[in-house]
Amino acid sequence: MGVLLVSCNGDCVQSEKVLMGIRHVSRPHYGLQFHPESVATSYGRQMFMNFREITVDYWQGSGTSSNRKLNACMQVPQTVLPFRPFTKKQFTDRKSHINHSSISSLQSNSQRSMGVQLKLRCQKLDSLANKVGGARNIFSKLFGNCNTEESFWLDSSSIEKGRARFSFMGTKGGSLWKQLTFKLSDERNGGQLTISNAQGKVTNMHLENGFLDFLDKELQSFHCDEEDYHRLPFNFCGGYIGYIGYNLKVECGSASNRHKSCAPDACLVFVDNFLAIDHQNDDVYILSLYDKSSKEPSWLDDVRLKLLSLEGLAKEADKERHSWPPEFSPTTAGFISEKSRDHYIQDVEECLRYIKDGESYELCLTTQMRKNVEDIDPLDLYLRLREQNPAPYAAWLNFPKENLCLCCSSPERFLRLDRDGVLEAKPIKGTISRGSTPERDEQLKLQLQCRNDLGQVCDPGSVHVPHLMDVETYATVHTMVSTVRGTKREDVSPVNCIKSAFPGGSMTGAPKLRSMEILDSLESCSRGIYSGSIGYFSINGTFDLNIVIRTVVIHEGEASIGAGGAIVALSKPDDEYEEMILKTSAPTRAIVACQKETHSSELAMHETGS
């Protein structure tokens, strides 16, 4: 047995030979150094065409003049065929498998129809949002004083270029409301679930098969007539809103978690009363979900009157502006980093050694920064963050029983499933700061354009990439984003779609499982909620989840900010550290600005009192 090796001498590697390709001398086996980004280079398409021609030539037993020598090395016995038709037994087995899947699907639908029968009611207020001060003012006036209650705001605060259209908000709701709080056990699987319902009852149970398995069964137990929501322009019609933390990777194929999260590994509330804002048409929807056997709640009429009482407020109520501190180093502003600059750079160098040894192709190394923030109002902090760094997949979540708030300004979608069964991911690969001048700004965008899981759960042939490596511009950074879509298989549940892809590959590396093992060994603390997902799981089988980045997690009086970057063979350790610091810029500045104003207000009150 032998192989032919191909190497190149490039200036980028200072004349060292780099292995680029491998071919077996007699069998049709190939290996190629080929990153997904290469598809957008000058010869990416030609490479695919070459492999296609080699494949066709091989199986047809002929060759073009350029491939005859190659094919001569690839002769195999004529008994090997490109494919063999199904035998009668194979056809019968396949038929049986299809029938079994169909029966399972019917059983699943039958079980769902026997679950909780729900009714959805909706009132629409046309062109109202800006008349009452916009989404910021609506949330602040209706739900902003509920600091002692659970509240949520899935906030599309950046809607330019169609990035996002709808926001959902509310607080502790009606009779169906409940909260799920899950903490992983020390073992690989399972954990403790606490369920608190609207009546104040608290139930504790051990989930041997994990949280996502429980959530899957829970969502399938609800049923709502499609006619109640099919005219809505958005997918969410009630269900669970909250987060799943990074450590739930152990329920999605990862071997273990080296570090245990201080915060719950998942926290979700069942939302039965909520508002939806259509930013495109400026409409406000009031929605209430209730048990068919119970009386229709009065919540819709009550909230409608509150909204109309806000009418007449200026549109500028949603455009409050604050002064911001200049750029600074987080460590000089009192933030404690899990790792010093030198330590982080050493970890980058260690990642490069793993990559050189072939253990991984890309490693998304991260770290955390922390600061005591007992003196600030978390909602005020979030409002400042969304002002400075508006994002399409932003969120505010408040879980007072856990002493936990999330202030998220994420620009990245993890995964969405709509009512048509279309799955969509929008991974970000590459972040760079905005330029100081328009010319420099454009140069930086062009640099990114030169860089660059759904197959397991989608119909064969349906996965496609409508947008490859588009550059999206935000208030403080440019990011490189691709859009991947596919049609969900009918025999796969929504939660199982998530399990096939979680955590987002942009936060791990490739190959995914081995990369997560390496990162666990290098990172000195749990990522916790950072690198997980925030969003909704609707009772109609849809979901929309972000990736938790550009986020302040406030837990027990301490703010933590996670950040990092993808390490590849050409990464430069110093540059990777600077990119990590860049990603903390908006959250750290928002915290500093909030603390300064709090201290100024306290000083003014003290002087007035004296």
XYZ file of C-alpha atoms in Angstrom:
610
model
C 0.000 0.000 0.000
C 1.325 3.440 -0.872
C 0.305 7.055 -1.255
C 1.304 9.967 -3.410
C 1.832 13.235 -1.527
C 1.537 16.747 -2.907
C 3.133 19.708 -1.122
C 3.719 23.331 -1.937
C 6.274 25.970 -1.054
C 4.447 29.195 -0.308
C 5.746 32.527 0.835
C 3.169 32.467 3.639
C 4.957 29.500 5.241
C 8.461 30.840 4.695
C 9.459 28.066 2.248
C 8.486 25.233 4.631
C 6.735 22.374 2.856
C 3.060 22.086 3.739
C 1.088 18.938 2.965
C -1.770 19.958 0.644
C -3.121 16.686 -0.746
C -2.892 12.928 -0.538
C -3.878 10.193 -3.031
C -3.744 6.426 -2.743
C -1.625 4.979 -5.571
C -4.127 2.297 -6.599
C -7.458 3.074 -4.965
C -9.795 6.038 -5.533
C -9.035 7.558 -2.138
C -8.127 11.247 -1.783
C -7.393 13.674 1.018
C -7.217 17.425 0.515
C -6.283 20.420 2.658
C -9.462 22.344 1.924
C -11.154 24.852 4.247
C -14.771 25.856 3.492
C -13.539 29.402 2.909
C -11.647 28.119 -0.148
C -14.897 27.714 -2.058
C -14.895 31.461 -2.612
C -11.321 31.684 -3.914
C -10.400 31.974 -7.581
C -10.115 28.214 -8.110
C -12.639 26.886 -5.579
C -15.229 26.042 -8.227
C -12.602 24.487 -10.489
C -11.479 22.171 -7.687
C -14.997 20.790 -7.337
C -15.293 20.390 -11.112
C -11.987 18.503 -11.226
C -13.139 16.025 -8.599
C -16.421 15.588 -10.401
C -14.614 14.761 -13.663
C -12.260 12.328 -11.913
C -15.246 10.550 -10.364
C -17.132 10.272 -13.650
C -14.021 9.129 -15.538
C -13.221 6.519 -12.947
C -16.626 4.875 -12.908
C -16.995 5.029 -16.676
C -13.633 3.306 -17.041
C -12.296 5.983 -19.373
C -10.255 9.096 -18.974
C -9.465 12.373 -20.549
C -5.977 12.886 -21.834
C -5.092 14.769 -18.674
C -6.360 11.971 -16.462
C -5.171 8.808 -18.262
C -2.021 8.544 -16.200
C -4.043 9.128 -13.071
C -6.619 6.500 -14.000
C -3.867 3.991 -14.742
C -2.949 4.175 -11.077
C -6.551 3.690 -10.017
C -7.458 0.363 -11.617
C -9.533 -1.938 -9.423
C -11.255 -5.252 -10.180
C -14.160 -4.958 -12.610
C -16.464 -6.536 -10.034
C -16.561 -3.200 -8.195
C -19.550 -1.218 -9.466
C -20.595 2.384 -8.822
C -23.793 1.115 -7.227
C -25.829 -2.065 -6.992
C -29.604 -2.166 -7.290
C -31.609 -3.132 -4.221
C -32.145 -6.843 -3.718
C -35.677 -7.948 -2.967
C -34.791 -8.318 0.714
C -33.172 -4.861 0.848
C -36.213 -3.333 -0.811
C -38.497 -5.065 1.679
C -36.353 -3.915 4.603
C -36.389 -0.331 3.291
C -40.140 -0.498 2.782
C -40.549 -1.798 6.322
C -38.394 1.021 7.649
C -40.496 3.610 5.844
C -43.686 2.062 7.142
C -42.255 1.984 10.660
C -41.335 5.676 10.445
C -44.817 6.502 9.196
C -46.377 4.566 12.053
C -44.114 6.344 14.567
C -45.135 9.688 13.095
C -48.807 8.771 13.388
C -48.293 7.673 16.990
C -46.519 10.933 17.759
C -49.360 12.952 16.233
C -51.873 10.870 18.173
C -50.056 11.503 21.460
C -49.884 15.216 20.690
C -53.611 15.395 19.986
C -54.272 13.850 23.419
C -52.181 16.515 25.203
C -53.110 19.973 26.457
C -55.655 21.586 24.126
C -54.921 25.309 23.841
C -56.687 28.332 22.386
C -54.879 31.434 21.088
C -56.538 34.862 20.975
C -55.005 37.941 19.385
C -55.726 41.645 19.048
C -53.875 43.747 16.488
C -53.237 47.485 16.872
C -52.292 48.873 13.472
C -49.385 51.308 13.130
C -49.207 51.924 16.866
C -45.626 51.153 17.940
C -43.999 54.480 17.051
C -47.018 56.443 18.233
C -46.390 55.188 21.758
C -42.627 55.651 21.757
C -41.409 52.431 20.120
C -40.391 49.056 21.522
C -38.129 50.548 24.195
C -40.871 52.685 25.660
C -43.505 49.947 25.430
C -41.339 47.518 27.391
C -40.212 50.124 29.925
C -43.755 51.350 30.663
C -45.548 47.998 30.666
C -42.947 45.559 31.980
C -39.914 47.570 33.124
C -41.067 47.874 36.730
C -41.356 44.096 37.127
C -37.841 43.590 38.535
C -39.217 41.195 41.127
C -40.926 39.079 38.456
C -39.711 37.070 35.506
C -39.681 39.192 32.364
C -38.454 38.699 28.819
C -37.772 40.713 25.684
C -36.585 39.018 22.506
C -35.518 42.279 20.985
C -34.884 42.874 17.293
C -33.162 46.173 17.966
C -31.332 46.099 14.618
C -33.764 45.666 11.728
C -31.773 47.218 8.895
C -31.510 45.222 5.656
C -34.199 42.799 6.818
C -32.011 41.222 9.502
C -34.953 40.873 11.869
C -38.564 42.000 11.939
C -40.335 41.000 15.159
C -39.831 41.522 18.877
C -41.622 39.616 21.654
C -42.001 40.857 25.239
C -43.863 40.225 28.453
C -43.682 39.200 32.088
C -45.115 36.556 34.395
C -48.372 35.599 32.706
C -51.598 33.684 33.204
C -52.595 30.260 34.531
C -50.375 28.334 32.091
C -47.190 30.198 33.082
C -44.383 28.144 34.596
C -40.627 28.239 34.893
C -38.205 25.393 34.160
C -34.794 25.617 35.848
C -32.292 22.862 35.074
C -28.864 22.116 36.538
C -26.669 19.336 35.211
C -25.438 16.718 37.627
C -21.742 16.003 38.066
C -22.116 12.958 35.847
C -22.207 13.104 32.069
C -25.981 12.852 31.699
C -28.995 13.912 33.684
C -29.620 16.645 36.170
C -32.068 18.320 38.514
C -35.153 20.105 37.156
C -37.204 22.576 39.202
C -40.681 23.522 37.939
C -42.437 26.572 39.424
C -45.991 27.184 38.219
C -48.304 30.205 38.232
C -49.982 29.074 41.449
C -46.670 29.016 43.344
C -46.230 25.241 43.440
C -42.626 24.048 43.138
C -41.759 20.556 41.905
C -38.281 19.016 41.827
C -37.330 15.982 39.774
C -34.251 14.228 38.448
C -34.072 13.950 34.647
C -32.062 10.857 33.866
C -32.176 11.457 30.103
C -31.408 15.173 30.324
C -33.219 18.431 29.790
C -33.588 18.455 26.011
C -35.339 15.096 26.056
C -37.777 16.476 28.653
C -38.335 19.641 26.613
C -39.011 17.581 23.485
C -41.782 15.609 25.203
C -43.147 18.742 26.872
C -43.530 20.628 23.590
C -45.227 17.663 21.931
C -47.846 17.608 24.703
C -49.343 20.959 23.612
C -51.789 21.358 20.763
C -53.320 24.510 19.295
C -55.545 24.681 16.210
C -53.612 26.009 13.222
C -56.480 28.345 12.346
C -55.677 30.296 15.527
C -52.243 31.369 14.316
C -51.880 30.716 10.574
C -52.645 34.359 9.680
C -50.002 35.760 12.024
C -46.944 37.158 10.182
C -44.594 35.658 12.813
C -43.923 32.086 13.958
C -44.094 32.388 17.755
C -47.585 31.812 19.136
C -46.755 31.049 22.762
C -44.482 28.489 24.362
C -41.105 28.536 26.079
C -38.735 31.523 26.103
C -35.341 31.475 27.775
C -31.862 30.032 27.301
C -29.908 26.801 27.124
C -26.312 27.004 28.343
C -23.129 25.820 26.658
C -22.702 22.849 29.011
C -25.775 21.167 27.521
C -23.317 20.066 24.846
C -23.105 16.813 26.854
C -26.680 16.087 25.707
C -25.627 16.688 22.092
C -22.664 14.341 21.695
C -19.881 15.948 23.724
C -18.027 13.568 26.044
C -18.041 15.656 29.231
C -17.888 19.056 30.915
C -14.648 19.764 32.722
C -16.077 22.900 34.376
C -19.452 23.241 36.111
C -21.549 26.378 35.557
C -22.484 28.524 38.552
C -25.700 29.632 36.831
C -28.438 27.157 35.828
C -27.646 25.239 32.652
C -31.103 26.046 31.256
C -33.856 28.400 32.322
C -37.126 28.788 30.393
C -40.559 30.238 31.137
C -43.779 29.113 29.489
C -45.203 32.264 27.935
C -48.988 32.481 27.639
C -49.467 36.289 27.572
C -47.193 38.464 25.444
C -46.805 41.336 22.994
C -45.358 41.095 19.496
C -44.087 44.143 17.594
C -43.845 44.146 13.815
C -41.019 46.605 13.131
C -41.651 46.553 9.402
C -45.307 47.627 9.566
C -45.205 49.275 13.018
C -48.048 47.041 14.258
C -48.483 45.760 17.815
C -50.067 42.376 18.537
C -51.490 41.396 21.926
C -51.702 37.627 22.347
C -53.028 35.293 24.998
C -52.813 31.512 25.126
C -55.116 29.588 27.444
C -56.584 26.158 28.095
C -59.677 25.507 25.953
C -61.530 24.255 29.008
C -61.015 27.518 30.932
C -62.500 30.989 30.625
C -60.919 33.440 28.186
C -58.589 35.790 30.129
C -59.132 39.534 30.265
C -55.414 40.224 29.732
C -55.827 41.300 26.107
C -58.315 44.073 26.905
C -56.330 45.250 29.944
C -53.061 45.574 28.017
C -54.802 47.180 25.050
C -56.026 49.994 27.318
C -52.517 50.443 28.774
C -51.023 50.684 25.302
C -53.555 53.214 24.097
C -52.900 55.327 27.191
C -49.317 55.728 25.957
C -50.481 57.215 22.654
C -49.206 60.706 22.002
C -45.720 60.086 23.323
C -43.044 61.326 20.949
C -41.217 58.840 18.766
C -37.985 60.142 20.274
C -38.848 58.252 23.463
C -37.201 55.251 21.772
C -34.106 57.282 20.848
C -32.636 58.248 24.211
C -28.950 58.986 23.933
C -26.262 58.707 26.580
C -22.658 59.800 26.703
C -20.141 56.984 26.430
C -16.667 56.598 27.891
C -13.809 56.522 25.392
C -12.201 53.255 24.367
C -10.323 51.664 27.253
C -8.753 48.435 28.398
C -11.259 46.396 30.440
C -8.585 45.526 33.007
C -7.914 49.213 33.708
C -11.653 49.742 34.280
C -11.821 47.222 37.081
C -12.708 44.082 35.134
C -10.999 40.908 36.317
C -9.953 38.648 33.472
C -9.860 34.882 33.876
C -6.568 34.995 32.005
C -3.876 37.597 31.588
C -2.775 38.725 28.149
C 0.310 36.481 28.369
C -1.743 33.486 29.483
C -4.280 33.966 26.685
C -1.521 34.250 24.087
C 0.067 31.064 25.465
C -3.282 29.292 25.024
C -3.470 30.511 21.430
C -0.011 29.089 20.830
C -1.145 25.792 22.373
C -4.139 25.782 19.988
C -1.735 26.250 17.094
C 0.234 23.210 18.259
C -2.930 21.112 18.348
C -3.752 22.278 14.819
C -0.234 21.538 13.572
C -0.485 18.029 15.053
C -3.736 17.434 13.175
C -5.928 17.293 16.303
C -8.173 20.079 15.016
C -8.564 22.379 12.072
C -10.038 25.302 13.994
C -10.347 25.992 17.734
C -12.661 28.713 19.080
C -10.810 29.716 22.229
C -12.670 31.879 24.761
C -12.237 33.478 28.167
C -14.311 35.547 30.617
C -14.129 39.000 32.211
C -15.937 39.771 35.464
C -16.893 42.772 37.574
C -19.057 43.435 40.621
C -22.200 45.310 39.541
C -24.444 45.220 42.610
C -24.785 48.995 42.367
C -26.463 49.173 38.922
C -29.932 48.553 37.517
C -29.683 45.598 35.091
C -32.508 46.878 32.869
C -30.832 50.270 32.600
C -27.660 48.443 31.604
C -29.512 46.539 28.878
C -31.134 49.701 27.502
C -27.709 51.309 27.240
C -26.237 48.235 25.584
C -29.003 48.083 22.947
C -28.500 51.818 22.287
C -24.766 51.475 21.739
C -24.786 48.076 20.039
C -28.216 47.317 18.486
C -28.454 43.749 17.238
C -31.032 41.611 15.407
C -30.978 38.769 17.978
C -30.752 40.801 21.171
C -32.542 39.810 24.373
C -33.324 40.765 27.955
C -34.163 37.939 30.357
C -34.833 38.360 34.071
C -35.018 35.385 36.454
C -35.225 36.906 39.961
C -35.572 33.541 41.751
C -32.125 32.688 40.366
C -30.749 36.207 40.944
C -29.985 36.172 37.233
C -30.332 38.692 34.378
C -29.147 38.442 30.776
C -28.348 41.550 28.719
C -27.669 40.241 25.225
C -26.800 42.118 22.019
C -26.064 39.142 19.804
C -25.714 39.639 16.023
C -25.731 35.877 15.382
C -28.574 33.448 14.764
C -27.874 29.860 15.803
C -30.853 28.082 14.264
C -34.440 28.826 13.257
C -37.287 26.533 12.173
C -40.305 28.194 10.557
C -43.842 26.952 9.881
C -42.848 25.782 6.403
C -40.321 23.382 7.901
C -37.310 25.408 6.727
C -34.260 25.360 8.994
C -31.901 28.334 8.815
C -28.509 28.974 10.418
C -26.494 32.202 10.089
C -22.998 31.466 11.407
C -20.544 34.310 11.873
C -16.921 33.618 10.960
C -14.734 36.671 11.285
C -15.028 39.930 13.202
C -13.085 43.123 12.667
C -13.428 46.647 14.070
C -15.031 49.531 12.217
C -12.601 51.915 10.543
C -11.897 55.445 11.721
C -12.619 56.835 8.246
C -15.050 55.727 5.495
C -12.104 54.695 3.321
C -10.506 52.588 6.055
C -13.932 51.191 6.924
C -14.358 49.908 3.361
C -10.851 48.415 3.329
C -11.594 46.456 6.487
C -14.823 45.118 4.996
C -12.941 43.908 1.929
C -10.424 42.095 4.144
C -13.246 40.099 5.676
C -14.787 39.223 2.324
C -11.584 37.348 1.484
C -12.071 34.917 4.477
C -14.596 32.445 4.906
C -25.138 20.285 10.667
C -28.027 20.719 8.909
C -27.502 17.638 6.722
C -28.344 15.219 9.544
C -31.906 16.502 10.006
C -32.845 17.857 6.558
C -34.260 16.228 3.449
C -31.430 15.022 1.182
C -30.484 17.659 -1.356
C -32.390 20.461 0.390
C -29.446 22.060 2.223
C -28.156 25.095 0.353
C -26.287 28.339 0.971
C -28.211 31.339 -0.403
C -25.667 33.789 1.027
C -21.992 32.897 1.382
C -19.651 35.070 3.445
C -21.692 38.270 3.299
C -20.256 41.118 5.363
C -22.772 42.654 7.783
C -21.996 45.990 9.404
C -23.003 46.870 12.960
C -22.420 49.858 15.221
C -18.971 48.751 16.383
C -17.827 45.884 14.129
C -18.041 44.217 10.733
C -18.850 40.514 10.729
C -18.739 37.879 8.007
C -21.994 35.908 7.882
C -23.190 32.985 5.769
C -26.789 31.775 5.533
C -27.470 28.024 5.382
C -30.960 26.611 4.799
C -32.552 23.188 4.473
C -35.941 21.469 4.742
C -36.486 19.542 7.979
C -37.232 15.834 7.666
C -40.726 14.936 8.812
C -39.466 12.238 11.187
C -37.248 14.665 13.147
C -38.633 16.707 16.035
C -37.717 20.402 16.440
C -35.681 19.719 19.589
C -33.742 16.957 17.839
C -32.807 19.498 15.159
C -31.231 21.553 17.915
C -29.451 18.537 19.407
C -27.859 17.791 16.029
C -26.262 21.246 15.821
C -25.783 22.532 19.404
C -23.622 24.273 20.398
C -23.125 26.461 17.367
C -20.071 25.447 15.350
C -18.873 29.056 15.210
C -18.203 28.736 18.972
C -16.403 25.376 18.914
C -14.271 24.576 15.883
C -13.749 21.614 13.592
C -13.936 18.716 13.995
C -16.535 19.717 16.535
C -16.395 17.013 19.212
C -12.599 16.809 19.411
C -12.340 20.600 19.359
C -14.670 20.873 22.351
C -12.522 18.375 24.263
C -9.392 20.426 23.575
C -11.103 23.690 24.529
C -12.334 22.164 27.796
C -8.723 21.327 28.646
C -7.474 24.852 27.857
C -10.236 27.083 29.228
C -10.033 27.676 32.973
C -13.750 28.095 33.754
C -17.180 27.131 32.474
C -18.581 29.213 29.636
C -21.945 28.962 31.402
C -24.632 30.758 29.424
C -22.087 32.319 27.050
C -21.828 30.317 23.790
C -25.273 28.834 24.465
C -28.547 30.044 22.935
C -31.401 32.419 23.810
C -34.758 32.339 22.048
C -38.136 30.656 21.865
C -39.666 27.202 21.383
C -43.217 27.702 20.120
C -46.111 25.271 20.664
C -46.602 25.129 16.877
C -43.246 23.385 16.432
C -41.195 26.423 15.390
C -38.186 27.864 17.187
C -35.665 30.676 16.804
C -32.422 30.726 18.795
C -29.429 33.038 18.816
C -25.852 32.398 19.880
C -25.054 34.057 23.196
C -22.244 36.472 22.352
C -21.810 40.219 23.063
C -23.680 39.503 26.294
C -23.523 40.561 29.940
C -24.624 37.787 32.304
C -25.458 39.210 35.747
C -25.585 36.462 38.353
C -25.611 37.070 42.102
C -24.332 40.633 41.712
C -21.456 39.858 39.360
C -21.328 40.627 35.652
C -19.483 38.227 33.365
C -18.641 38.788 29.706
C -17.376 35.962 27.516
C -15.345 36.530 24.373
C -12.856 34.760 22.141
C -12.040 33.897 18.563
C -11.416 31.099 16.080
C -7.803 29.943 15.952
C -6.614 28.540 12.595
C -3.162 27.613 11.287
C -2.399 31.158 10.115
C -3.606 32.887 13.306
C -1.259 35.314 15.026
C -1.474 35.125 18.847
C -1.270 38.892 19.421
C -4.006 39.560 16.873
C -6.246 36.920 18.454
C -5.950 38.609 21.830
C -6.854 41.994 20.327
C -9.898 40.479 18.592
C -11.067 39.001 21.889
C -10.756 42.403 23.577
C -12.632 44.040 20.674
C -15.601 41.737 21.239
C -15.888 42.848 24.869
C -15.876 46.528 23.937
C -19.612 47.251 23.754
C -20.614 45.318 26.922
C -17.753 46.669 29.056
C -18.372 50.280 27.979
C -22.078 49.923 28.769
C -21.250 48.691 32.285
C -18.768 51.507 32.927
C -21.214 54.146 31.644
C -24.004 52.736 33.780
C -21.857 52.673 36.914
C -20.626 56.232 36.365
C -24.169 57.568 36.066
C -25.266 55.603 39.118
C -22.397 57.043 41.156
C -23.141 60.563 39.863
C -26.802 60.243 40.857
C -25.898 58.957 44.314
C -23.456 61.856 44.795
C -26.061 64.401 43.683
C -28.624 62.957 46.103
C -26.087 63.036 48.914
C -25.183 66.681 48.239
C -28.861 67.653 48.036
C -29.586 65.871 51.288
C -26.686 67.558 53.058
